[in-house]
mmCIF file of C-alpha atoms and ligand atoms in Angstrom:
data_model
loop_
_atom_site.group_PDB
_atom_site.id
_atom_site.type_symbol
_atom_site.label_atom_id
_atom_site.label_comp_id
_atom_site.label_asym_id
_atom_site.label_seq_id
_atom_site.Cartn_x
_atom_site.Cartn_y
_atom_site.Cartn_z
ATOM 1 C CA MET V 1 9.872 -0.087 -10.973
ATOM 2 C CA LYS V 2 6.997 2.406 -11.279
ATOM 3 C CA VAL V 3 4.912 2.366 -8.119
ATOM 4 C CA GLY V 4 1.624 4.125 -7.461
ATOM 5 C CA ILE V 5 0.697 4.688 -3.841
ATOM 6 C CA ILE V 6 -3.044 4.699 -3.174
ATOM 7 C CA GLY V 7 -3.470 5.923 0.370
ATOM 8 C CA SER V 8 -0.434 8.109 1.046
ATOM 9 C CA GLY V 9 -0.950 8.238 4.794
ATOM 10 C CA GLY V 10 1.064 6.602 7.551
ATOM 11 C CA ILE V 11 2.012 3.331 5.925
ATOM 12 C CA GLY V 12 1.687 4.436 2.283
ATOM 13 C CA GLY V 13 3.752 7.553 2.815
ATOM 14 C CA THR V 14 6.418 5.637 4.713
ATOM 15 C CA ILE V 15 6.828 2.724 2.315
ATOM 16 C CA GLY V 16 6.578 4.964 -0.758
ATOM 17 C CA THR V 17 9.333 7.169 0.612
ATOM 18 C CA LEU V 18 11.571 4.169 1.247
ATOM 19 C CA TRP V 19 10.998 2.924 -2.297
ATOM 20 C CA ALA V 20 11.619 6.359 -3.823
ATOM 21 C CA LYS V 21 14.868 6.723 -1.902
ATOM 22 C CA ALA V 22 15.865 3.234 -3.086
ATOM 23 C CA GLY V 23 15.513 4.367 -6.709
ATOM 24 C CA HIS V 24 11.988 3.377 -7.666
ATOM 25 C CA GLU V 25 9.705 5.879 -9.403
ATOM 26 C CA VAL V 26 6.883 6.627 -6.985
ATOM 27 C CA LEU V 27 3.659 8.507 -7.585
ATOM 28 C CA PHE V 28 1.899 9.259 -4.306
ATOM 29 C CA SER V 29 -1.812 9.818 -4.743
ATOM 30 C CA SER V 30 -4.547 11.485 -2.776
ATOM 31 C CA ARG V 31 -8.060 12.747 -3.181
ATOM 32 C CA ASN V 32 -6.320 16.097 -2.676
ATOM 33 C CA PRO V 33 -2.861 15.749 -4.254
ATOM 34 C CA GLU V 34 -1.860 19.311 -3.400
ATOM 35 C CA LYS V 35 -1.531 18.314 0.242
ATOM 36 C CA LEU V 36 1.271 15.868 -0.601
ATOM 37 C CA SER V 37 3.926 18.481 -1.433
ATOM 38 C CA LEU V 38 5.887 17.999 1.812
ATOM 39 C CA LEU V 39 5.818 14.215 1.453
ATOM 40 C CA VAL V 40 7.060 14.462 -2.135
ATOM 41 C CA THR V 41 9.832 16.846 -1.138
ATOM 42 C CA GLU V 42 10.965 14.560 1.655
ATOM 43 C CA ALA V 43 10.835 11.478 -0.599
ATOM 44 C CA GLY V 44 13.201 13.105 -3.092
ATOM 45 C CA ASN V 45 13.679 13.274 -6.829
ATOM 46 C CA ASN V 46 12.003 9.959 -7.659
ATOM 47 C CA ALA V 47 8.690 11.035 -6.125
ATOM 48 C CA GLN V 48 5.707 12.926 -7.494
ATOM 49 C CA ALA V 49 2.081 13.439 -6.526
ATOM 50 C CA GLY V 50 -1.164 12.995 -8.396
ATOM 51 C CA THR V 51 -4.700 11.767 -8.298
ATOM 52 C CA ILE V 52 -5.619 8.174 -7.574
ATOM 53 C CA ALA V 53 -6.417 7.618 -11.266
ATOM 54 C CA GLU V 54 -3.034 9.062 -12.239
ATOM 55 C CA ALA V 55 -1.288 6.707 -9.831
ATOM 56 C CA ALA V 56 -3.103 3.720 -11.306
ATOM 57 C CA ALA V 57 -2.306 4.721 -14.889
ATOM 58 C CA PHE V 58 1.362 5.469 -14.070
ATOM 59 C CA ALA V 59 2.222 2.369 -12.114
ATOM 60 C CA ASP V 60 3.240 -1.193 -12.793
ATOM 61 C CA VAL V 61 2.747 -1.850 -9.095
ATOM 62 C CA ILE V 62 0.065 -0.320 -6.886
ATOM 63 C CA PHE V 63 0.568 -0.110 -3.140
ATOM 64 C CA LEU V 64 -2.915 -0.029 -1.611
ATOM 65 C CA ALA V 65 -2.855 1.479 1.873
ATOM 66 C CA VAL V 66 -6.288 2.827 2.648
ATOM 67 C CA HIS V 67 -8.601 1.923 5.486
ATOM 68 C CA TYR V 68 -10.657 -1.181 4.833
ATOM 69 C CA CYS V 69 -13.936 0.735 4.728
ATOM 70 C CA THR V 70 -12.630 3.007 1.932
ATOM 71 C CA THR V 71 -11.286 0.257 -0.311
ATOM 72 C CA ASP V 72 -14.254 0.360 -2.674
ATOM 73 C CA ASP V 73 -13.930 4.147 -3.021
ATOM 74 C CA ALA V 74 -10.236 3.847 -3.770
ATOM 75 C CA ILE V 75 -10.769 1.143 -6.387
ATOM 76 C CA ALA V 76 -13.526 3.168 -8.038
ATOM 77 C CA SER V 77 -11.291 6.244 -8.164
ATOM 78 C CA ALA V 78 -8.419 4.264 -9.672
ATOM 79 C CA GLY V 79 -10.169 3.205 -12.872
ATOM 80 C CA SER V 80 -8.830 0.137 -14.620
ATOM 81 C CA LEU V 81 -6.456 -1.963 -12.546
ATOM 82 C CA ASP V 82 -6.299 -4.767 -15.098
ATOM 83 C CA SER V 83 -2.905 -6.513 -15.172
ATOM 84 C CA LYS V 84 -1.514 -4.348 -12.360
ATOM 85 C CA VAL V 85 0.274 -5.891 -9.431
ATOM 86 C CA ILE V 86 -1.497 -4.645 -6.301
ATOM 87 C CA ILE V 87 0.382 -4.946 -3.048
ATOM 88 C CA ASP V 88 -2.397 -4.789 -0.501
ATOM 89 C CA ALA V 89 -1.481 -3.536 2.965
ATOM 90 C CA THR V 90 -5.019 -3.072 4.233
ATOM 91 C CA ASN V 91 -6.324 -4.788 7.326
ATOM 92 C CA PRO V 92 -10.026 -5.446 7.899
ATOM 93 C CA TYR V 93 -10.573 -3.187 10.890
ATOM 94 C CA ILE V 94 -13.498 -0.827 11.331
ATOM 95 C CA ARG V 95 -14.538 1.663 13.972
ATOM 96 C CA ALA V 96 -17.556 0.215 15.772
ATOM 97 C CA ASP V 97 -20.530 2.185 17.094
ATOM 98 C CA ASP V 98 -18.851 2.427 20.507
ATOM 99 C CA GLY V 99 -15.804 4.073 18.945
ATOM 100 C CA GLN V 100 -13.551 1.056 19.414
ATOM 101 C CA ILE V 101 -11.512 -0.353 16.532
ATOM 102 C CA GLN V 102 -12.642 -3.889 15.793
ATOM 103 C CA ARG V 103 -11.519 -6.559 13.397
ATOM 104 C CA VAL V 104 -14.249 -7.495 10.929
ATOM 105 C CA PRO V 105 -14.953 -11.157 11.713
ATOM 106 C CA ASN V 106 -14.451 -13.888 9.150
ATOM 107 C CA VAL V 107 -13.071 -11.580 6.480
ATOM 108 C CA SER V 108 -9.882 -11.748 4.442
ATOM 109 C CA SER V 109 -9.411 -8.293 2.955
ATOM 110 C CA GLY V 110 -6.882 -9.682 0.480
ATOM 111 C CA LEU V 111 -9.274 -12.315 -0.785
ATOM 112 C CA GLU V 112 -12.057 -9.745 -1.039
ATOM 113 C CA LEU V 113 -9.828 -7.406 -3.022
ATOM 114 C CA ALA V 114 -8.781 -10.168 -5.406
ATOM 115 C CA GLN V 115 -12.451 -10.867 -6.074
ATOM 116 C CA LYS V 116 -13.200 -7.175 -6.651
ATOM 117 C CA VAL V 117 -10.369 -6.701 -9.173
ATOM 118 C CA PRO V 118 -10.159 -10.123 -10.823
ATOM 119 C CA HIS V 119 -7.880 -8.948 -13.646
ATOM 120 C CA ALA V 120 -5.299 -7.499 -11.282
ATOM 121 C CA LYS V 121 -2.668 -9.535 -9.438
ATOM 122 C CA VAL V 122 -3.118 -9.100 -5.709
ATOM 123 C CA VAL V 123 -0.321 -9.754 -3.256
ATOM 124 C CA LYS V 124 -1.049 -9.305 0.420
ATOM 125 C CA ALA V 125 1.950 -7.777 2.175
ATOM 126 C CA TYR V 126 3.187 -5.037 4.507
ATOM 127 C CA ASN V 127 0.114 -5.414 6.718
ATOM 128 C CA THR V 128 1.703 -7.276 9.613
ATOM 129 C CA LEU V 129 4.124 -4.674 10.965
ATOM 130 C CA PRO V 130 3.381 -1.190 12.289
ATOM 131 C CA THR V 131 4.395 1.902 10.349
ATOM 132 C CA ALA V 132 6.926 2.854 13.013
ATOM 133 C CA THR V 133 8.882 -0.337 12.420
ATOM 134 C CA PHE V 134 9.201 0.417 8.718
ATOM 135 C CA ALA V 135 10.041 4.041 9.397
ATOM 136 C CA ASN V 136 12.645 3.484 12.080
ATOM 137 C CA GLU V 137 14.082 0.013 11.630
ATOM 138 C CA HIS V 138 14.347 -0.524 7.882
ATOM 139 C CA HIS V 139 18.117 -0.718 7.852
ATOM 140 C CA ARG V 140 18.756 -2.649 10.998
ATOM 141 C CA ALA V 141 21.423 -5.326 10.750
ATOM 142 C CA ASP V 142 19.081 -8.107 11.786
ATOM 143 C CA PRO V 143 16.256 -7.591 9.263
ATOM 144 C CA TYR V 144 12.617 -8.072 10.120
ATOM 145 C CA ALA V 145 10.545 -10.619 8.234
ATOM 146 C CA LEU V 146 7.787 -9.549 5.881
ATOM 147 C CA PHE V 147 5.114 -12.064 4.979
ATOM 148 C CA TYR V 148 3.415 -11.984 1.612
ATOM 149 C CA CYS V 149 0.878 -14.175 -0.138
ATOM 150 C CA GLY V 150 -1.110 -14.291 -3.339
ATOM 151 C CA ASP V 151 -2.106 -16.552 -6.205
ATOM 152 C CA ASP V 152 0.124 -15.093 -8.927
ATOM 153 C CA VAL V 153 3.712 -16.345 -8.831
ATOM 154 C CA SER V 154 5.153 -13.512 -10.940
ATOM 155 C CA ALA V 155 3.399 -10.859 -8.840
ATOM 156 C CA LYS V 156 4.759 -12.386 -5.648
ATOM 157 C CA ALA V 157 8.247 -12.331 -7.145
ATOM 158 C CA ILE V 158 7.853 -8.609 -7.884
ATOM 159 C CA ALA V 159 6.626 -7.938 -4.347
ATOM 160 C CA ALA V 160 9.569 -9.870 -2.927
ATOM 161 C CA GLN V 161 12.186 -7.967 -4.922
ATOM 162 C CA LEU V 162 10.638 -4.522 -4.468
ATOM 163 C CA ASN V 163 12.727 -3.797 -1.435
ATOM 164 C CA TYR V 164 14.493 -0.747 -0.091
ATOM 165 C CA ARG V 165 17.578 -2.110 1.597
HETATM 166 N N1 NAP J 1 -0.739 2.225 10.582
HETATM 167 C C1 NAP J 1 -0.073 1.071 10.574
HETATM 168 O O1 NAP J 1 0.849 0.850 11.392
HETATM 169 C C2 NAP J 1 -0.415 0.042 9.542
HETATM 170 C C3 NAP J 1 0.481 -1.008 9.296
HETATM 171 C C4 NAP J 1 0.166 -1.945 8.321
HETATM 172 C C5 NAP J 1 -1.032 -1.841 7.609
HETATM 173 N N2 NAP J 1 -1.914 -0.833 7.898
HETATM 174 C C6 NAP J 1 -3.153 -0.753 7.137
HETATM 175 O O2 NAP J 1 -2.923 0.224 6.127
HETATM 176 C C7 NAP J 1 -4.134 0.939 5.881
HETATM 177 C C8 NAP J 1 -3.863 2.432 6.050
HETATM 178 O O3 NAP J 1 -3.466 2.688 7.375
HETATM 179 P P1 NAP J 1 -2.758 4.077 7.763
HETATM 180 O O4 NAP J 1 -2.455 4.001 9.197
HETATM 181 O O5 NAP J 1 -1.655 4.367 6.799
HETATM 182 O O6 NAP J 1 -3.965 5.103 7.527
HETATM 183 P P2 NAP J 1 -3.938 6.676 7.247
HETATM 184 O O7 NAP J 1 -2.653 7.282 7.705
HETATM 185 O O8 NAP J 1 -5.214 7.221 7.781
HETATM 186 O O9 NAP J 1 -3.963 6.773 5.643
HETATM 187 C C9 NAP J 1 -5.089 6.339 4.914
HETATM 188 C C10 NAP J 1 -5.136 7.086 3.587
HETATM 189 O O10 NAP J 1 -6.333 6.689 2.912
HETATM 190 C C11 NAP J 1 -6.752 7.761 2.094
HETATM 191 N N3 NAP J 1 -8.213 7.747 1.982
HETATM 192 C C12 NAP J 1 -9.116 8.024 2.954
HETATM 193 N N4 NAP J 1 -10.375 7.906 2.475
HETATM 194 C C13 NAP J 1 -10.250 7.550 1.171
HETATM 195 C C14 NAP J 1 -11.187 7.271 0.133
HETATM 196 N N5 NAP J 1 -12.520 7.359 0.366
HETATM 197 N N6 NAP J 1 -10.716 6.919 -1.085
HETATM 198 C C15 NAP J 1 -9.394 6.843 -1.315
HETATM 199 N N7 NAP J 1 -8.436 7.101 -0.380
HETATM 200 C C16 NAP J 1 -8.873 7.443 0.854
HETATM 201 C C17 NAP J 1 -6.280 9.044 2.757
HETATM 202 O O11 NAP J 1 -5.727 9.836 1.737
HETATM 203 P P3 NAP J 1 -6.327 11.257 1.265
HETATM 204 O O12 NAP J 1 -7.149 11.801 2.395
HETATM 205 O O13 NAP J 1 -5.102 12.040 1.006
HETATM 206 O O14 NAP J 1 -7.107 10.958 0.028
HETATM 207 C C18 NAP J 1 -5.210 8.599 3.747
HETATM 208 O O15 NAP J 1 -3.938 9.165 3.480
HETATM 209 C C19 NAP J 1 -5.184 0.371 6.839
HETATM 210 O O16 NAP J 1 -5.968 -0.573 6.159
HETATM 211 C C20 NAP J 1 -4.356 -0.277 7.941
HETATM 212 O O17 NAP J 1 -5.036 -1.359 8.548
HETATM 213 C C21 NAP J 1 -1.605 0.124 8.821
#
């Protein structure tokens, strides 16, 4: 599977690396792709780096892992996402005026994303566990559960089989 990572930070870098090491072709993207050289080296031969638009053009599946408040920027930078499967790991948290992280009330970031890119196939997943669990416990004998949801049956099947065990 060809996977484009949009938001190659904590969760995007971790999951993309697991997928690359499991044999998937992974293009990590950044607004500054040159800073991803160490990540690409660590992820191995199936990994490369590029711009956000390059990741979108390359991939069958997009892994969206940016902060909620930068989702619109990321989508705009991606260009067309028509027919792409987007696995959306974002959570609707923002930094409030007092500096505290707060959940945005009454918002489903997955539903919002699906409305913003109506010709893509959005699957919400990977947002319910912390990065450290994916990084450190991905091969434990008693596997953790990952929840996913979306409206497109075929996209959910792809998300379910895109594993790294
Ligand atoms: N951390 C967790 O444990 C965890 C677990 C599950 C889900 N999540 C969710 O995953 C998302 C990312 O969390 P994270 O902890 O991985 O954050 P992070 O390490 O800060 O990574 C966010 C990435 O977003 C990119 N970015 C920033 N501004 C952007 C913009 N304007 N346009 C496009 N890309 C932009 C940055 O890439 P460049 O600067 O290289 O462009 C950065 O690598 C959040 O929505 C969070 O709620 C986090």
